[in-house]
Amino acid sequence: EDQVTQSPEALRLQEGESSSLNCSYTVSGLRGLFWYRQDPGKGPEFLFTLYSAGEEKEKERLKATLTKKESFLHITAPKPEDSATYLCASNYGQNFVFGPGTRLSVLP
Amino acid sequence: EPEVTQTPSHQVTQMGQEVILRCVPISNHLYFYWYRQILGQKVEFLVSFYNNEISEKSEIFDDQFSVERPDGSNFTLKIRSTKLEDSAMYFCASSGGQGAYEQYFGPGTRLTVT
């Protein structure tokens, strides 16, 4: 059974304090690894798709990387507006499995 | 910027009643999805829909649920005989053409079953 796990469950950072979030997946052949941001009471917002080990993508203060077993979301010099829950997901065909998320709080 | 819309934003229903949740996907997208998220829990896949038929469904998506694309713009989720445990946020999402798995989510419908 395909599974996606994330760590840590919650993370508190001071503004400007860089860190990384982890997503581990067990899938029978990687299709895609996706990162989303979710604000309270709202739908997930697409951030990145990674398909191949070694692939990296960047957007503003966020960089996503992928290995054969896990993905990292690196947050450089975060700001309070980066506070949200970050979700990763993987798919097989048109069936998507989401992880439980990492709840990030960035304090001013 | 195109976006996925959902109505209503909040639906309250009594146990045993039927509800229909509505979604308008992004107009040139081909794949449509429904997910649910019980409060404090993870996003769970329900069903994907392509070319006017279900392409995949999860174990959650049993005979109580059905989906329909009644016209060229709407995508609906019907839940029959609702139960207390159906209370959740229901998200619709859409994605583009073949191989484009980037999904764009709507704001959700909060379903409360009393």
mmCIF file of N, CA and C in Angstrom, chain A residues 3-4 31-32 34 36 38 41-46 48-49 51 57 85 87 91-101, chain B residues 31 33 35 37 41-45 47-48 55-58 89 91 95 98-108 110:
data_model
loop_
_atom_site.group_PDB
_atom_site.id
_atom_site.type_symbol
_atom_site.label_atom_id
_atom_site.label_comp_id
_atom_site.label_asym_id
_atom_site.label_seq_id
_atom_site.Cartn_x
_atom_site.Cartn_y
_atom_site.Cartn_z
ATOM 1 N N GLN A 3 2.203 4.747 0.883
ATOM 2 C CA GLN A 3 2.083 5.565 2.072
ATOM 3 C C GLN A 3 2.969 6.787 1.952
ATOM 4 N N VAL A 4 2.496 7.866 2.542
ATOM 5 C CA VAL A 4 3.264 9.105 2.595
ATOM 6 C C VAL A 4 3.290 9.577 4.033
ATOM 7 N N ARG A 31 5.627 7.997 -9.273
ATOM 8 C CA ARG A 31 4.989 8.696 -10.383
ATOM 9 C C ARG A 31 5.290 10.181 -10.262
ATOM 10 N N GLY A 32 4.777 10.783 -9.233
ATOM 11 C CA GLY A 32 5.056 12.184 -8.979
ATOM 12 C C GLY A 32 5.016 12.438 -7.491
ATOM 13 N N PHE A 34 4.359 15.632 -4.894
ATOM 14 C CA PHE A 34 3.766 16.970 -4.967
ATOM 15 C C PHE A 34 3.844 17.643 -3.605
ATOM 16 N N TYR A 36 2.136 20.890 -1.444
ATOM 17 C CA TYR A 36 1.048 21.856 -1.378
ATOM 18 C C TYR A 36 1.179 22.644 -0.082
ATOM 19 N N GLN A 38 -1.359 24.572 2.697
ATOM 20 C CA GLN A 38 -2.751 24.700 3.090
ATOM 21 C C GLN A 38 -2.875 25.663 4.260
ATOM 22 N N GLY A 41 -8.740 26.290 7.003
ATOM 23 C CA GLY A 41 -10.067 26.448 6.417
ATOM 24 C C GLY A 41 -10.081 26.625 4.914
ATOM 25 N N LYS A 42 -8.949 26.423 4.261
ATOM 26 C CA LYS A 42 -8.869 26.620 2.811
ATOM 27 C C LYS A 42 -8.394 25.354 2.110
ATOM 28 N N GLY A 43 -8.539 25.351 0.783
ATOM 29 C CA GLY A 43 -8.065 24.221 0.001
ATOM 30 C C GLY A 43 -6.565 24.276 -0.196
ATOM 31 N N PRO A 44 -5.944 23.112 -0.403
ATOM 32 C CA PRO A 44 -4.504 23.093 -0.672
ATOM 33 C C PRO A 44 -4.156 23.918 -1.905
ATOM 34 N N GLU A 45 -2.996 24.569 -1.815
ATOM 35 C CA GLU A 45 -2.495 25.387 -2.923
ATOM 36 C C GLU A 45 -1.258 24.725 -3.490
ATOM 37 N N PHE A 46 -1.273 24.438 -4.788
ATOM 38 C CA PHE A 46 -0.161 23.733 -5.423
ATOM 39 C C PHE A 46 1.133 24.535 -5.349
ATOM 40 N N PHE A 48 4.739 22.563 -5.926
ATOM 41 C CA PHE A 48 5.741 21.914 -6.775
ATOM 42 C C PHE A 48 5.316 20.506 -7.154
ATOM 43 N N THR A 49 5.833 20.062 -8.318
ATOM 44 C CA THR A 49 5.806 18.657 -8.699
ATOM 45 C C THR A 49 7.232 18.221 -8.986
ATOM 46 N N TYR A 51 9.460 14.697 -10.287
ATOM 47 C CA TYR A 51 9.242 13.400 -10.911
ATOM 48 C C TYR A 51 10.450 12.470 -10.822
ATOM 49 N N LYS A 57 13.256 22.055 -7.424
ATOM 50 C CA LYS A 57 12.470 23.180 -7.924
ATOM 51 C C LYS A 57 12.412 24.260 -6.856
ATOM 52 N N THR A 85 0.209 24.921 6.845
ATOM 53 C CA THR A 85 0.505 23.490 6.853
ATOM 54 C C THR A 85 0.993 23.101 5.462
ATOM 55 N N LEU A 87 1.795 20.180 2.855
ATOM 56 C CA LEU A 87 1.395 18.811 2.554
ATOM 57 C C LEU A 87 2.231 18.258 1.411
ATOM 58 N N ASN A 91 1.286 10.012 -6.235
ATOM 59 C CA ASN A 91 0.160 9.444 -6.985
ATOM 60 C C ASN A 91 0.533 8.142 -7.663
ATOM 61 N N TYR A 92 -0.470 7.302 -7.854
ATOM 62 C CA TYR A 92 -0.377 6.198 -8.800
ATOM 63 C C TYR A 92 -1.606 6.298 -9.685
ATOM 64 N N GLY A 93 -1.340 6.535 -10.920
ATOM 65 C CA GLY A 93 -2.436 6.850 -11.830
ATOM 66 C C GLY A 93 -3.100 8.126 -11.396
ATOM 67 N N GLN A 94 -4.412 8.093 -11.320
ATOM 68 C CA GLN A 94 -5.168 9.273 -10.910
ATOM 69 C C GLN A 94 -5.619 9.167 -9.456
ATOM 70 N N ASN A 95 -4.937 8.362 -8.667
ATOM 71 C CA ASN A 95 -5.219 8.204 -7.242
ATOM 72 C C ASN A 95 -4.081 8.859 -6.474
ATOM 73 N N PHE A 96 -4.409 9.817 -5.623
ATOM 74 C CA PHE A 96 -3.394 10.595 -4.931
ATOM 75 C C PHE A 96 -3.437 10.309 -3.446
ATOM 76 N N VAL A 97 -2.264 10.111 -2.856
ATOM 77 C CA VAL A 97 -2.141 9.847 -1.428
ATOM 78 C C VAL A 97 -1.431 11.025 -0.782
ATOM 79 N N PHE A 98 -2.087 11.637 0.195
ATOM 80 C CA PHE A 98 -1.524 12.782 0.894
ATOM 81 C C PHE A 98 -0.919 12.353 2.224
ATOM 82 N N GLY A 99 0.150 13.047 2.615
ATOM 83 C CA GLY A 99 0.691 12.890 3.945
ATOM 84 C C GLY A 99 -0.103 13.733 4.930
ATOM 85 N N PRO A 100 0.185 13.568 6.230
ATOM 86 C CA PRO A 100 -0.570 14.289 7.259
ATOM 87 C C PRO A 100 -0.206 15.766 7.376
ATOM 88 N N GLY A 101 0.912 16.163 6.766
ATOM 89 C CA GLY A 101 1.285 17.582 6.787
ATOM 90 C C GLY A 101 2.238 17.946 7.904
ATOM 91 N N TYR B 31 -9.274 16.635 -15.965
ATOM 92 C CA TYR B 31 -9.390 15.683 -14.872
ATOM 93 C C TYR B 31 -10.026 16.386 -13.679
ATOM 94 N N TYR B 33 -11.541 15.863 -9.510
ATOM 95 C CA TYR B 33 -11.340 15.050 -8.317
ATOM 96 C C TYR B 33 -12.220 15.556 -7.171
ATOM 97 N N TYR B 35 -12.046 15.209 -2.867
ATOM 98 C CA TYR B 35 -11.323 14.797 -1.672
ATOM 99 C C TYR B 35 -12.160 15.186 -0.460
ATOM 100 N N GLN B 37 -11.621 16.030 3.917
ATOM 101 C CA GLN B 37 -10.683 16.232 5.009
ATOM 102 C C GLN B 37 -11.502 16.388 6.285
ATOM 103 N N GLN B 41 -7.507 16.050 10.352
ATOM 104 C CA GLN B 41 -6.919 14.863 9.737
ATOM 105 C C GLN B 41 -6.404 15.182 8.331
ATOM 106 N N LYS B 42 -5.866 14.179 7.674
ATOM 107 C CA LYS B 42 -5.250 14.441 6.372
ATOM 108 C C LYS B 42 -6.280 14.450 5.247
ATOM 109 N N VAL B 43 -5.848 15.002 4.130
ATOM 110 C CA VAL B 43 -6.675 15.034 2.931
ATOM 111 C C VAL B 43 -6.775 13.611 2.377
ATOM 112 N N GLU B 44 -7.999 13.167 2.111
ATOM 113 C CA GLU B 44 -8.222 11.801 1.628
ATOM 114 C C GLU B 44 -8.843 11.821 0.229
ATOM 115 N N PHE B 45 -8.258 11.082 -0.662
ATOM 116 C CA PHE B 45 -8.759 10.959 -2.025
ATOM 117 C C PHE B 45 -10.072 10.188 -2.026
ATOM 118 N N VAL B 47 -12.281 10.253 -5.366
ATOM 119 C CA VAL B 47 -12.572 9.812 -6.722
ATOM 120 C C VAL B 47 -11.918 10.741 -7.730
ATOM 121 N N SER B 48 -11.550 10.170 -8.875
ATOM 122 C CA SER B 48 -11.102 10.982 -10.004
ATOM 123 C C SER B 48 -12.011 10.684 -11.191
ATOM 124 N N SER B 55 -12.315 7.391 -13.202
ATOM 125 C CA SER B 55 -11.074 6.728 -13.575
ATOM 126 C C SER B 55 -10.472 5.973 -12.395
ATOM 127 N N GLU B 56 -10.591 6.509 -11.193
ATOM 128 C CA GLU B 56 -10.137 5.803 -9.998
ATOM 129 C C GLU B 56 -11.043 6.210 -8.836
ATOM 130 N N LYS B 57 -11.170 5.322 -7.869
ATOM 131 C CA LYS B 57 -11.896 5.657 -6.653
ATOM 132 C C LYS B 57 -11.253 4.938 -5.476
ATOM 133 N N SER B 58 -11.414 5.529 -4.295
ATOM 134 C CA SER B 58 -10.838 4.939 -3.101
ATOM 135 C C SER B 58 -11.876 4.042 -2.418
ATOM 136 N N MET B 89 -14.710 18.520 5.524
ATOM 137 C CA MET B 89 -14.537 19.481 4.442
ATOM 138 C C MET B 89 -14.368 18.674 3.162
ATOM 139 N N PHE B 91 -13.327 18.852 -0.767
ATOM 140 C CA PHE B 91 -12.621 19.665 -1.747
ATOM 141 C C PHE B 91 -12.768 19.064 -3.144
ATOM 142 N N SER B 95 -7.285 19.202 -12.850
ATOM 143 C CA SER B 95 -5.951 19.299 -13.444
ATOM 144 C C SER B 95 -6.080 19.229 -14.959
ATOM 145 N N GLN B 98 -3.298 15.119 -20.160
ATOM 146 C CA GLN B 98 -2.640 13.859 -19.834
ATOM 147 C C GLN B 98 -1.240 14.111 -19.294
ATOM 148 N N GLY B 99 -0.926 13.518 -18.163
ATOM 149 C CA GLY B 99 0.403 13.682 -17.571
ATOM 150 C C GLY B 99 0.550 14.930 -16.742
ATOM 151 N N ALA B 100 -0.426 15.802 -16.762
ATOM 152 C CA ALA B 100 -0.345 17.032 -15.959
ATOM 153 C C ALA B 100 -1.071 16.775 -14.657
ATOM 154 N N TYR B 101 -0.318 16.429 -13.638
ATOM 155 C CA TYR B 101 -0.932 16.035 -12.383
ATOM 156 C C TYR B 101 -1.074 17.162 -11.391
ATOM 157 N N GLU B 102 -0.683 18.358 -11.776
ATOM 158 C CA GLU B 102 -0.795 19.482 -10.856
ATOM 159 C C GLU B 102 -2.266 19.794 -10.656
ATOM 160 N N GLN B 103 -2.704 19.626 -9.425
ATOM 161 C CA GLN B 103 -4.117 19.813 -9.140
ATOM 162 C C GLN B 103 -4.359 21.164 -8.506
ATOM 163 N N TYR B 104 -5.441 21.781 -8.908
ATOM 164 C CA TYR B 104 -5.845 23.065 -8.353
ATOM 165 C C TYR B 104 -7.139 22.842 -7.595
ATOM 166 N N PHE B 105 -7.097 23.194 -6.318
ATOM 167 C CA PHE B 105 -8.187 22.900 -5.412
ATOM 168 C C PHE B 105 -9.137 24.090 -5.268
ATOM 169 N N GLY B 106 -10.403 23.760 -5.048
ATOM 170 C CA GLY B 106 -11.368 24.769 -4.678
ATOM 171 C C GLY B 106 -11.284 25.092 -3.201
ATOM 172 N N PRO B 107 -12.099 26.048 -2.743
ATOM 173 C CA PRO B 107 -12.048 26.467 -1.338
ATOM 174 C C PRO B 107 -12.726 25.490 -0.384
ATOM 175 N N GLY B 108 -13.473 24.530 -0.939
ATOM 176 C CA GLY B 108 -14.084 23.521 -0.083
ATOM 177 C C GLY B 108 -15.515 23.821 0.297
ATOM 178 N N ARG B 110 -17.843 22.869 3.606
ATOM 179 C CA ARG B 110 -17.893 22.234 4.936
ATOM 180 C C ARG B 110 -19.247 21.587 5.116
#
